[in-house]
XYZ file of C-alpha atoms in Angstrom:
787
model
C -40.456 -105.585 58.852
C -38.219 -106.179 55.812
C -41.322 -106.189 53.600
C -42.437 -102.787 54.911
C -39.039 -101.141 54.379
C -38.673 -102.557 50.877
C -41.998 -101.209 49.546
C -41.130 -99.624 46.193
C -44.343 -97.594 45.860
C -43.485 -95.549 48.976
C -39.795 -95.056 48.190
C -40.588 -93.970 44.630
C -42.200 -90.802 45.937
C -38.619 -89.499 45.847
C -36.887 -89.964 42.512
C -33.685 -91.987 42.858
C -31.409 -92.392 39.863
C -27.666 -91.910 39.898
C -28.015 -90.179 36.537
C -30.300 -87.478 37.947
C -29.096 -83.916 38.491
C -30.075 -84.105 42.176
C -29.790 -87.142 44.448
C -31.093 -86.998 48.019
C -29.135 -89.006 50.548
C -31.178 -89.314 53.788
C -29.271 -89.798 57.042
C -29.657 -90.261 60.733
C -27.152 -87.984 62.381
C -24.022 -89.780 63.724
C -24.974 -93.101 62.120
C -22.076 -95.381 60.984
C -24.165 -97.165 58.343
C -25.240 -93.847 56.836
C -21.588 -92.767 56.627
C -20.634 -96.110 55.086
C -23.385 -96.042 52.475
C -22.729 -92.347 51.782
C -19.140 -93.144 50.804
C -20.383 -95.853 48.453
C -23.004 -93.485 47.025
C -20.397 -90.794 46.371
C -18.238 -93.388 44.638
C -21.138 -94.524 42.444
C -22.731 -91.106 41.761
C -19.552 -89.003 41.389
C -21.164 -85.699 42.384
C -19.795 -82.317 41.326
C -20.853 -80.701 44.610
C -22.250 -81.883 47.944
C -24.875 -79.816 49.774
C -25.206 -80.575 53.487
C -27.859 -79.785 56.062
C -26.091 -77.209 58.180
C -26.107 -73.429 58.746
C -24.738 -71.696 55.683
C -22.981 -69.011 57.731
C -20.589 -71.753 58.928
C -19.265 -72.653 55.471
C -15.869 -71.143 56.277
C -15.482 -73.684 59.083
C -15.702 -76.779 56.852
C -11.970 -76.563 56.143
C -11.307 -76.295 59.883
C -13.344 -79.396 60.713
C -11.629 -81.437 57.982
C -8.148 -80.184 58.881
C -5.716 -83.050 59.444
C -4.840 -81.748 62.912
C -8.465 -81.613 64.060
C -9.458 -84.464 66.343
C -13.125 -85.353 66.724
C -15.511 -85.011 68.554
C -15.828 -81.339 67.678
C -18.771 -79.041 67.149
C -19.807 -75.761 65.652
C -21.058 -73.487 68.386
C -23.628 -70.848 67.409
C -24.878 -67.914 69.399
C -27.524 -65.311 68.738
C -28.315 -62.294 70.912
C -31.887 -61.188 70.402
C -31.201 -57.510 71.073
C -33.762 -56.417 68.489
C -36.405 -58.666 70.109
C -37.320 -60.633 67.005
C -38.084 -63.665 69.177
C -39.510 -62.179 72.353
C -39.612 -59.041 74.443
C -37.148 -60.639 76.862
C -34.227 -59.969 74.462
C -32.510 -63.184 75.594
C -29.313 -64.803 74.370
C -29.517 -68.163 72.552
C -26.950 -70.763 71.623
C -26.728 -74.262 70.167
C -24.232 -76.936 69.099
C -23.780 -78.857 65.865
C -21.561 -81.822 66.869
C -19.472 -83.978 64.535
C -18.151 -87.465 65.251
C -16.224 -89.807 62.985
C -19.528 -91.614 62.407
C -21.402 -88.435 61.394
C -22.530 -88.619 57.732
C -22.266 -84.822 57.462
C -18.594 -85.024 58.409
C -18.103 -87.914 56.014
C -19.602 -85.784 53.226
C -17.164 -82.933 53.981
C -14.198 -85.301 54.195
C -15.044 -87.127 50.966
C -15.564 -83.829 49.137
C -12.096 -82.753 50.244
C -10.626 -86.024 48.911
C -12.339 -85.544 45.540
C -11.452 -81.841 45.470
C -15.092 -80.834 44.980
C -16.993 -78.185 46.947
C -19.035 -79.070 50.007
C -21.437 -76.458 51.348
C -23.920 -76.050 54.150
C -27.287 -74.942 52.781
C -29.552 -74.545 55.805
C -30.733 -71.397 57.581
C -28.468 -69.757 60.143
C -29.375 -70.527 63.746
C -30.836 -67.050 64.282
C -33.264 -67.463 61.377
C -34.442 -70.849 62.634
C -35.228 -69.286 66.004
C -37.058 -66.377 64.405
C -39.119 -68.741 62.244
C -39.989 -71.214 65.007
C -41.507 -71.449 68.437
C -38.820 -73.754 69.831
C -35.438 -72.729 71.212
C -33.357 -75.852 70.615
C -29.892 -76.451 72.034
C -28.808 -78.645 69.102
C -28.855 -77.606 65.490
C -29.861 -80.994 64.096
C -32.763 -82.877 65.640
C -33.797 -86.498 64.923
C -36.726 -86.434 67.333
C -39.286 -86.943 64.553
C -37.685 -90.294 63.704
C -38.141 -91.637 67.233
C -41.534 -90.306 68.294
C -43.840 -91.291 65.441
C -46.709 -93.745 65.781
C -45.182 -95.667 62.866
C -42.030 -96.418 64.857
C -44.056 -97.387 67.934
C -46.056 -99.892 65.907
C -42.888 -101.331 64.410
C -41.411 -101.918 67.874
C -44.601 -103.666 68.957
C -44.572 -105.927 65.890
C -40.862 -106.759 66.116
C -40.757 -107.168 69.923
C -37.901 -104.689 70.273
C -37.414 -102.664 73.444
C -36.768 -99.190 72.022
C -35.996 -97.192 68.920
C -32.228 -97.580 69.227
C -32.471 -101.378 69.329
C -34.826 -101.294 66.348
C -32.519 -98.928 64.445
C -29.386 -100.966 65.165
C -30.910 -104.234 63.980
C -32.672 -103.096 60.795
C -30.402 -100.234 59.718
C -26.954 -100.216 61.347
C -26.305 -103.945 60.943
C -28.673 -105.127 58.212
C -28.073 -101.917 56.219
C -24.413 -102.786 55.708
C -25.473 -105.685 53.497
C -27.537 -103.570 51.098
C -26.496 -101.800 47.925
C -26.426 -97.986 48.180
C -29.633 -97.751 46.110
C -31.492 -100.291 48.248
C -30.302 -98.633 51.445
C -31.437 -95.200 50.243
C -34.842 -96.570 49.258
C -35.189 -98.243 52.652
C -34.389 -94.934 54.337
C -36.863 -93.150 52.023
C -39.584 -95.591 53.039
C -39.019 -95.286 56.772
C -38.666 -91.498 56.721
C -41.738 -90.942 54.503
C -43.902 -93.161 56.696
C -42.569 -91.301 59.746
C -43.192 -87.882 58.197
C -46.826 -88.686 57.489
C -47.488 -88.377 61.232
C -46.248 -84.771 61.348
C -48.865 -82.038 60.963
C -48.356 -78.745 59.144
C -48.701 -76.932 62.458
C -45.850 -78.975 63.944
C -43.617 -78.362 60.935
C -44.319 -74.626 61.073
C -43.842 -74.302 64.835
C -40.364 -75.867 64.955
C -39.079 -73.997 61.906
C -39.024 -77.069 59.649
C -41.145 -75.365 56.969
C -38.873 -72.320 56.738
C -35.728 -74.465 56.765
C -36.893 -76.707 53.943
C -37.966 -73.702 51.897
C -34.513 -72.178 52.270
C -32.680 -75.442 51.521
C -34.835 -76.029 48.433
C -34.060 -72.494 47.262
C -30.306 -73.134 47.652
C -30.608 -76.429 45.760
C -32.350 -74.694 42.858
C -29.620 -72.036 42.853
C -26.971 -74.770 42.688
C -28.798 -76.536 39.849
C -28.022 -73.569 37.607
C -24.267 -74.293 37.803
C -23.888 -78.024 38.522
C -25.213 -81.135 36.833
C -24.652 -83.683 39.599
C -25.647 -82.533 43.059
C -25.668 -84.775 46.123
C -27.931 -83.467 48.907
C -27.190 -84.835 52.388
C -29.877 -84.075 54.964
C -31.683 -85.665 57.860
C -33.953 -88.306 56.378
C -37.041 -86.497 57.608
C -36.405 -83.618 55.161
C -35.809 -85.666 51.979
C -39.442 -85.982 50.929
C -40.242 -82.372 51.820
C -37.336 -81.063 49.733
C -38.194 -83.360 46.828
C -41.754 -82.015 46.738
C -40.621 -78.376 46.930
C -38.261 -78.780 43.963
C -41.211 -79.581 41.687
C -41.942 -75.840 41.451
C -40.125 -72.512 41.741
C -39.128 -71.828 45.373
C -39.131 -68.344 46.858
C -36.280 -67.347 49.159
C -36.773 -66.943 52.910
C -36.225 -63.379 54.087
C -32.893 -63.195 55.907
C -31.887 -60.609 58.494
C -28.543 -58.875 58.591
C -26.698 -59.263 61.884
C -23.257 -58.104 62.955
C -20.772 -60.637 64.326
C -21.348 -59.563 67.907
C -25.059 -60.420 67.535
C -24.697 -63.687 65.592
C -21.647 -65.839 65.011
C -20.314 -69.369 65.054
C -17.030 -70.968 66.107
C -15.483 -74.445 66.019
C -15.025 -75.862 69.516
C -13.903 -79.095 71.149
C -16.743 -81.472 72.024
C -16.995 -84.704 73.997
C -18.443 -88.154 73.457
C -20.402 -87.825 76.666
C -22.185 -84.712 75.405
C -22.952 -86.586 72.173
C -24.706 -89.422 73.971
C -28.475 -89.753 73.531
C -28.669 -91.119 77.073
C -27.400 -87.761 78.356
C -30.119 -85.778 76.635
C -28.691 -85.106 73.164
C -31.828 -85.310 70.977
C -29.990 -86.233 67.762
C -27.429 -88.524 69.334
C -26.897 -92.238 69.214
C -26.665 -94.220 72.416
C -23.054 -95.190 73.228
C -21.405 -92.908 70.611
C -17.840 -94.165 71.067
C -18.902 -97.716 70.225
C -20.452 -96.546 66.963
C -17.449 -94.341 66.215
C -15.252 -97.449 66.467
C -17.640 -99.237 64.109
C -17.365 -96.345 61.659
C -13.549 -96.304 61.821
C -13.442 -100.042 61.166
C -15.839 -99.748 58.224
C -13.714 -97.024 56.666
C -10.630 -99.235 56.420
C -12.153 -102.718 56.006
C -12.522 -104.439 52.631
C -15.914 -105.797 53.669
C -18.384 -104.924 56.420
C -18.745 -108.602 57.312
C -17.500 -109.347 60.821
C -17.069 -105.726 61.954
C -19.636 -106.043 64.744
C -18.288 -109.466 65.738
C -14.826 -107.974 66.244
C -16.070 -104.928 68.171
C -18.175 -107.148 70.446
C -15.072 -109.159 71.372
C -12.974 -105.993 71.833
C -15.471 -104.318 74.165
C -16.009 -107.500 76.193
C -12.229 -107.828 76.633
C -11.836 -104.172 77.627
C -14.699 -104.501 80.097
C -13.027 -107.535 81.668
C -9.686 -105.690 81.987
C -11.266 -102.628 83.589
C -13.302 -104.850 85.916
C -10.111 -106.553 87.058
C -8.711 -103.136 88.033
C -11.732 -102.791 90.342
C -11.003 -106.178 91.951
C -13.830 -107.893 90.074
C -12.610 -111.237 88.835
C -13.558 -111.936 85.202
C -11.901 -115.020 83.705
C -11.118 -115.800 80.092
C -13.888 -118.373 80.188
C -16.295 -115.622 81.281
C -15.271 -113.547 78.260
C -15.707 -116.586 76.016
C -19.135 -117.278 77.515
C -20.189 -113.652 77.115
C -19.081 -113.613 73.466
C -20.924 -116.886 72.777
C -23.989 -115.405 74.432
C -23.885 -112.315 72.190
C -23.577 -114.568 69.139
C -26.471 -116.749 70.253
C -28.704 -113.777 71.072
C -28.071 -112.139 67.695
C -28.972 -115.394 65.931
C -32.065 -115.789 68.105
C -33.096 -112.206 67.291
C -32.487 -112.841 63.594
C -29.700 -110.251 63.369
C -26.633 -110.918 61.188
C -24.203 -109.834 63.930
C -24.363 -108.848 67.602
C -24.794 -105.159 68.406
C -24.321 -103.110 71.533
C -27.532 -104.435 73.105
C -26.340 -108.039 72.730
C -23.013 -107.022 74.277
C -24.789 -105.611 77.324
C -26.902 -108.761 77.575
C -23.720 -110.851 77.276
C -22.083 -109.018 80.197
C -25.267 -109.365 82.232
C -25.447 -113.098 81.594
C -21.775 -114.081 81.852
C -20.010 -111.445 83.974
C -22.606 -110.812 86.664
C -24.704 -113.921 86.073
C -27.900 -111.934 85.633
C -27.815 -110.418 89.120
C -28.225 -106.670 88.649
C -27.572 -105.378 92.136
C -25.764 -102.252 93.296
C -22.720 -104.325 94.187
C -22.615 -106.563 91.111
C -23.549 -104.142 88.355
C -20.116 -102.503 88.146
C -19.120 -104.391 84.932
C -22.246 -102.956 83.255
C -21.266 -99.464 84.392
C -17.749 -100.010 83.036
C -19.113 -101.199 79.689
C -21.416 -98.198 79.541
C -18.491 -95.807 80.135
C -16.370 -97.557 77.523
C -19.163 -97.511 74.944
C -19.966 -93.866 75.658
C -16.371 -92.664 75.488
C -14.445 -90.208 77.621
C -12.375 -88.302 75.058
C -12.659 -84.621 74.200
C -11.802 -83.416 70.695
C -9.358 -80.793 69.500
C -9.484 -78.059 66.852
C -6.347 -78.214 64.696
C -6.511 -74.911 62.827
C -5.786 -72.347 65.560
C -6.514 -69.454 63.195
C -10.224 -70.181 63.633
C -10.125 -70.922 67.356
C -11.144 -67.959 69.526
C -8.067 -66.571 71.296
C -9.749 -67.075 74.662
C -9.915 -70.844 74.065
C -6.292 -70.822 72.901
C -5.280 -69.075 76.103
C -7.295 -71.579 78.145
C -5.567 -74.512 76.418
C -2.115 -72.972 76.880
C -2.855 -72.435 80.586
C -3.948 -76.077 80.938
C -0.696 -77.132 79.292
C 1.316 -74.818 81.540
C -0.233 -76.259 84.716
C -0.289 -79.828 83.351
C -4.058 -80.155 83.535
C -5.853 -82.814 81.513
C -8.064 -80.888 79.083
C -8.658 -83.742 76.627
C -10.906 -85.939 78.744
C -14.436 -85.657 80.034
C -13.522 -87.591 83.188
C -13.445 -85.313 86.271
C -9.924 -84.778 87.622
C -8.674 -83.485 90.981
C -5.950 -80.907 91.468
C -4.514 -79.978 94.871
C -2.871 -76.573 95.242
C -0.519 -75.556 98.051
C -1.289 -71.872 97.931
C 1.814 -70.349 99.464
C 4.605 -72.755 98.584
C 5.446 -71.175 95.222
C 4.347 -68.506 92.810
C 3.270 -71.106 90.254
C 0.854 -72.713 92.707
C -0.762 -69.330 93.329
C -0.951 -68.794 89.555
C -2.759 -72.106 89.154
C -5.230 -71.105 91.861
C -5.895 -67.841 90.058
C -6.434 -69.714 86.795
C -9.106 -71.902 88.408
C -10.761 -68.875 90.032
C -10.834 -67.106 86.662
C -12.487 -70.070 84.989
C -15.003 -70.227 87.834
C -15.662 -66.472 87.643
C -16.471 -66.753 83.912
C -18.987 -69.526 84.748
C -17.391 -72.015 82.366
C -18.422 -75.059 84.449
C -14.808 -76.222 84.075
C -13.938 -76.364 87.747
C -15.265 -76.218 91.281
C -13.353 -75.789 94.528
C -14.269 -78.623 96.893
C -11.930 -77.630 99.752
C -10.050 -74.491 100.638
C -10.418 -70.992 102.085
C -13.793 -69.435 101.247
C -13.136 -65.697 101.240
C -16.652 -64.845 100.072
C -18.025 -66.322 103.286
C -14.834 -65.525 105.248
C -14.618 -69.187 106.259
C -11.669 -71.565 106.557
C -9.165 -68.751 106.047
C -6.550 -70.810 107.889
C -6.505 -73.437 105.111
C -3.328 -73.292 103.037
C -4.491 -75.747 100.377
C -7.201 -75.706 97.744
C -8.683 -78.825 96.205
C -10.304 -78.337 92.804
C -12.289 -80.781 90.691
C -12.161 -79.939 86.995
C -13.450 -81.372 83.739
C -13.634 -79.910 80.237
C -17.058 -80.100 78.613
C -18.849 -78.345 75.731
C -20.149 -75.675 78.104
C -16.545 -74.778 78.918
C -15.721 -73.888 75.323
C -19.154 -72.338 74.751
C -18.722 -69.994 77.723
C -15.280 -68.991 76.526
C -16.711 -68.251 73.084
C -19.429 -66.139 74.690
C -16.702 -64.115 76.407
C -14.617 -63.719 73.240
C -15.614 -60.072 72.939
C -14.463 -59.472 76.528
C -10.793 -60.145 75.825
C -8.256 -62.381 74.119
C -6.897 -63.790 77.397
C -8.571 -65.056 80.539
C -7.135 -62.155 82.510
C -8.504 -59.585 80.066
C -11.921 -61.265 79.913
C -12.211 -61.455 83.698
C -11.200 -57.823 84.041
C -13.856 -56.818 81.489
C -16.585 -58.903 83.155
C -15.660 -57.500 86.570
C -15.867 -53.998 85.119
C -19.328 -54.741 83.711
C -20.526 -56.009 87.083
C -19.299 -52.858 88.804
C -21.086 -50.680 86.235
C -24.318 -52.598 86.831
C -24.284 -52.202 90.605
C -24.934 -49.292 92.950
C -24.354 -50.960 96.318
C -21.094 -51.137 98.191
C -21.524 -54.716 99.443
C -21.997 -56.106 95.904
C -18.995 -54.294 94.451
C -16.978 -55.491 97.448
C -17.828 -59.064 96.438
C -16.445 -58.269 92.976
C -13.282 -57.037 94.715
C -13.010 -60.423 96.425
C -13.247 -62.122 93.024
C -10.558 -59.831 91.603
C -8.347 -60.538 94.626
C -8.667 -64.311 94.133
C -8.009 -63.963 90.405
C -5.014 -61.678 90.913
C -6.624 -58.928 88.820
C -6.163 -55.201 89.336
C -9.010 -52.984 88.156
C -8.390 -50.099 85.796
C -8.189 -46.517 87.042
C -11.642 -45.859 85.571
C -13.164 -48.794 87.454
C -11.407 -47.774 90.656
C -12.863 -44.288 90.308
C -16.321 -45.811 89.709
C -15.947 -47.938 92.859
C -15.182 -44.791 94.812
C -18.282 -43.127 93.360
C -20.469 -46.102 94.326
C -19.150 -45.982 97.888
C -19.661 -42.223 98.045
C -23.276 -42.485 96.856
C -24.275 -45.500 98.964
C -26.056 -44.331 102.117
C -27.009 -47.789 103.405
C -25.260 -48.447 106.729
C -25.463 -52.218 106.312
C -24.242 -52.227 102.704
C -21.257 -50.092 103.683
C -20.626 -52.273 106.734
C -20.532 -55.452 104.659
C -18.284 -53.690 102.169
C -15.850 -52.709 104.933
C -15.925 -56.313 106.144
C -14.616 -57.559 102.769
C -12.170 -54.707 102.150
C -10.655 -55.202 105.607
C -10.227 -58.925 104.989
C -8.541 -58.331 101.614
C -6.254 -55.701 103.089
C -5.174 -58.146 105.798
C -4.451 -60.925 103.276
C -2.708 -58.826 100.619
C 0.861 -59.811 101.541
C 0.021 -63.501 102.032
C -1.617 -63.676 98.584
C 1.068 -61.504 96.954
C -1.535 -58.954 95.852
C -0.041 -55.485 95.587
C -3.195 -53.518 94.759
C -3.631 -50.787 97.407
C -7.134 -49.727 96.315
C -8.755 -51.775 99.098
C -7.188 -49.501 101.722
C -8.718 -46.510 99.969
C -12.130 -48.221 99.892
C -11.790 -49.085 103.589
C -11.198 -45.461 104.478
C -14.246 -44.377 102.482
C -16.468 -46.957 104.154
C -15.073 -46.136 107.588
C -15.762 -42.417 107.144
C -19.334 -42.936 105.967
C -20.120 -45.511 108.644
C -18.985 -43.187 111.441
C -21.234 -40.478 110.019
C -24.200 -42.869 109.888
C -23.539 -44.641 113.195
C -25.467 -42.207 115.508
C -28.663 -42.851 113.530
C -28.420 -46.603 114.238
C -29.715 -46.217 117.783
C -33.261 -46.616 116.517
C -32.471 -49.628 114.325
C -35.167 -52.302 114.016
C -34.740 -55.324 116.366
C -34.289 -57.742 113.441
C -31.285 -55.676 112.229
C -29.760 -55.133 115.661
C -27.356 -58.093 115.510
C -26.028 -57.010 112.109
C -25.588 -53.478 113.454
C -23.594 -54.772 116.443
C -21.392 -56.809 114.100
C -20.544 -53.664 112.119
C -19.866 -51.671 115.309
C -17.380 -54.328 116.421
C -15.781 -54.230 112.982
C -15.393 -50.447 113.201
C -13.736 -50.844 116.609
C -11.272 -53.436 115.252
C -10.477 -51.426 112.123
C -9.956 -48.221 114.076
C -7.468 -50.013 116.301
C -5.529 -51.872 113.576
C -5.676 -49.620 110.519
C -6.852 -46.130 111.510
C -5.688 -45.578 115.127
C -5.550 -41.830 114.521
C -9.321 -41.850 113.985
C -10.375 -43.651 117.172
C -11.570 -40.379 118.707
C -13.968 -39.904 115.746
C -15.327 -43.386 116.336
C -15.646 -42.709 120.066
C -17.566 -39.461 119.401
C -19.991 -41.298 117.104
C -20.614 -43.903 119.832
C -21.257 -41.206 122.413
C -23.703 -39.442 120.120
C -25.609 -42.713 119.614
C -25.612 -43.418 123.387
C -27.068 -40.002 124.151
C -30.080 -40.410 121.874
C -33.500 -40.794 123.462
C -34.612 -43.820 121.420
C -32.134 -46.694 121.437
C -32.457 -50.359 120.593
C -31.335 -52.000 123.894
C -28.907 -54.610 122.504
C -27.245 -52.027 120.242
C -27.093 -49.621 123.206
C -25.451 -52.319 125.317
C -22.890 -53.069 122.572
C -22.096 -49.341 122.252
C -21.559 -48.994 126.010
C -19.290 -52.019 125.912
C -17.208 -50.501 123.127
C -16.970 -47.183 124.966
C -15.725 -49.093 128.000
C -13.218 -50.927 125.783
C -11.965 -47.580 124.471
C -11.931 -45.879 127.868
C -12.320 -47.755 131.176
C -13.886 -44.665 132.738
C -17.149 -45.513 130.989
C -17.733 -48.487 133.322
C -19.900 -46.374 135.584
C -21.948 -45.163 132.584
C -22.592 -48.781 131.586
C -23.735 -49.556 135.150
C -25.994 -46.510 135.247
C -27.610 -47.566 131.997
C -28.282 -51.041 133.425
C -29.670 -49.490 136.585
C -32.054 -47.447 134.461
C -33.519 -50.627 132.982
C -33.883 -52.156 136.462
C -35.806 -49.206 137.889
C -38.000 -48.747 134.866
C -41.378 -50.196 133.960
C -41.872 -53.959 133.434
C -41.387 -53.393 129.700
C -38.088 -51.615 130.402
C -36.952 -54.466 132.632
C -37.503 -56.900 129.792
C -35.233 -54.773 127.624
C -32.528 -55.126 130.271
C -31.768 -58.662 129.102
C -31.196 -57.402 125.541
C -28.972 -54.643 126.902
C -26.870 -57.253 128.712
C -26.651 -59.339 125.573
C -25.209 -56.427 123.581
C -22.914 -55.383 126.450
C -21.453 -58.854 126.968
C -20.913 -59.275 123.203
C -18.505 -56.331 123.096
C -17.144 -56.266 126.656
C -17.816 -59.516 128.485
C -14.970 -58.906 130.947
C -17.256 -56.359 132.680
C -19.204 -59.225 134.241
C -15.977 -60.772 135.506
C -14.364 -57.590 136.822
C -17.380 -55.801 138.295
C -19.724 -57.763 140.576
C -22.283 -54.958 140.359
C -23.382 -56.272 136.955
C -23.978 -59.740 138.321
C -25.892 -58.273 141.255
C -28.034 -56.169 138.915
C -28.682 -59.193 136.703
C -29.695 -61.203 139.767
C -32.010 -58.394 140.883
C -33.534 -58.208 137.396
C -34.403 -61.897 137.397
C -35.557 -62.063 141.019
C -38.160 -59.316 140.587
C -39.545 -60.662 137.309
C -42.790 -62.593 136.900
C -42.508 -66.139 135.494
C -44.090 -65.304 132.116
C -41.875 -62.251 131.725
C -38.832 -64.344 132.607
C -39.674 -66.940 129.942
C -40.034 -64.113 127.430
C -36.541 -62.718 128.057
C -34.875 -66.122 128.550
C -33.675 -66.448 124.896
C -31.976 -63.035 125.046
C -30.483 -63.860 128.407
C -29.070 -67.148 127.186
C -27.531 -65.338 124.200
C -26.016 -62.789 126.560
C -24.114 -65.493 128.436
C -23.212 -67.478 125.331
C -20.229 -65.139 124.810
C -18.472 -66.527 127.893
C -16.157 -69.525 127.936
C -17.040 -72.573 130.065
C -14.397 -71.548 132.617
C -15.851 -68.033 132.817
C -19.379 -69.444 133.213
C -18.155 -71.524 136.133
C -16.565 -68.447 137.719
C -19.806 -66.440 137.316
C -21.828 -69.302 138.810
C -19.595 -69.236 141.855
C -20.209 -65.507 142.320
C -23.978 -65.968 142.009
C -23.852 -68.794 144.573
C -22.310 -66.395 147.063
C -25.132 -63.847 146.448
C -27.625 -66.419 147.711
C -25.476 -67.861 150.476
C -25.083 -71.216 148.729
C -22.031 -73.345 149.239
C -22.853 -75.566 146.263
C -21.612 -74.473 142.842
C -24.692 -73.750 140.718
C -22.869 -74.891 137.599
C -22.264 -78.365 138.991
C -24.560 -80.960 137.419
C -25.045 -84.614 138.210
C -25.156 -86.905 135.183
C -28.320 -88.906 134.528
C -28.433 -92.663 134.912
C -28.019 -94.252 131.450
C -30.491 -96.993 132.375
C -33.064 -94.329 133.225
C -32.511 -92.655 129.846
C -32.962 -95.974 128.034
C -36.167 -96.663 129.970
C -37.492 -93.215 129.022
C -36.790 -93.954 125.357
C -38.791 -97.179 125.639
C -41.694 -95.275 127.173
C -41.627 -92.736 124.352
C -41.672 -95.500 121.741
C -44.617 -97.202 123.422
C -46.570 -93.933 123.625
C -46.007 -93.227 119.920
C -47.084 -96.791 119.069
C -50.368 -96.318 120.969
C -50.981 -92.919 119.347
C -50.505 -94.422 115.870
C -52.891 -97.229 116.738
C -50.326 -99.960 116.155
C -50.554 -103.349 117.836
C -47.758 -104.674 119.989
């Protein structure tokens, strides 16, 4: 392996001389050894300017990333809105991240340039131009995938008996590379990257935008060569050869598009170690990024790289033992000593100067869990993995460049004492009505949820959207800050400078997009939970939507939500009175539409009955002066020729509830079903179902209904009875067990029985067990199994 990487004839394809005007420094993104050797190269070369692979429209953010108050991990977040359809006819929105860790060579280049007081500039295409010039829509700006998918790498792993690319990279670059001079390290990187690049076809380079990017970077390098004599170019190693070849002739510029800031922009945001982990899907990441960040920090302050990995191996083994002890897993000092000795022995056996992260994992496996990787025993490995990955979230120091929405989010987290600097999920319990601050915290979480930031999720509490668990007085939220949190807040930057403003704007947009009452009512629920009052213009638009919506069911669902919000307004300290106005609109339109619901389709009958019951309740509680209007609408429906039987029954029940004089009308209607054709008799069961749903006390107060029901069933053929049985069972499901027992007693008297029909004798448990054995034996025979 060492012979391959030291081949001079391959490395010399890229000119390397610290006296040259341009020196290419190839890197793997987030690599400690690349950062270490880059510092030494800068010291030896003394460049006048450093050009870095990165979108040139983010140059203003370099000072923000290198600010003393900035804490890594951080990232540059880019978004592009394809409104002009340069990419596709779908006009979609795109975004990506460019993360920076302490181990990132690009960050090292910016930091060292600041120390030397020389300019550092990004020279790559903006994100939008990469998308336009490629067929891939990547989520990360930098991509090392070419380094890990080539046939060259696969052959190397086969020859060196290494398990994967990361183990290969750690042994031959991260550890062995620390012992090379800057020139030898660069040549070794040249060799590997050139041999890797030879596998890539022109079609591949064109399709992922690599061709356009390298053309643009080469053009920027040639521009810089007109003003500087010593230029250090820091790019992913895959690009070094391509750029070197392009500089041999005059390079034409790539055509750039002009976009306004609302179409294309970039912002610095907090990032996390977890999001930077290759094991979690980050294409350009290193496995276990926190471990390598600690290596990089140690290399930056140490006089010599010798022993850095030894020390980190001991530190991580000790931390793993301490965390294991907290989980009641006993790890002794002798176990730590054995694990450390094992890492040392494995590194020597594998011909590596020092143990790396893979030896540390093998050491824990051998000494802490004694090689037994079971669900119960593998906890120390999980702990080590978490420690090596890292749980911290970064922080942007220069608030002048942080979107105000993120600043407001961070101030709210501070106000409510929420942990926004860790990627570990946290729980927060809120007692909704104990204090105003608790209600404020609830509204903060609901606002973050409404903006789809993936910051929080309510695991327990009242669900007003489904009108469930309204009696709960506590909410339990699980929250965790992640890159998507900041990215979503950036996306909503144009919606407002505070969470309240942004939520109000988004709610307004949703209302403008909709034309149905039930959907806008859902938005009202969101606003209620967030403590947000809509503007006068949005309130007027809501009224217009309700006025133009002629769908009975949409209006009914809208009234359902508006009624709920009106009832909860005092409890939730929500003073907006618009919901009462919306209720009145819905109520008026529903009464006008109600008579036409007699001919509703059977599959919509239950929903129609639900709305009729709601109208009855609302007319009694909120609009008692309008009960006569509601009663007139019910009468009009009842007098129609074509009526769905269950809806008709529910209407007659409501009329009886409004005026007891309608009992005889309900009986007459039932009698009509009994004396009708067989088809009409079948509908009698549905009529009873609707009647009992709205006025079940009729069956308890008037024996005529029980007698008519008995007559209906007695005269019915068996097949017809089985057909109506589901409806009949639903009809009696509205009664309590005590009421069922009372009805059974009445029916017993009809037939001259002394025994209560509801009385049941329990089955013998032994008989049940024997039946289960018989079933099992039958199934065994059917499957053809032997005893």
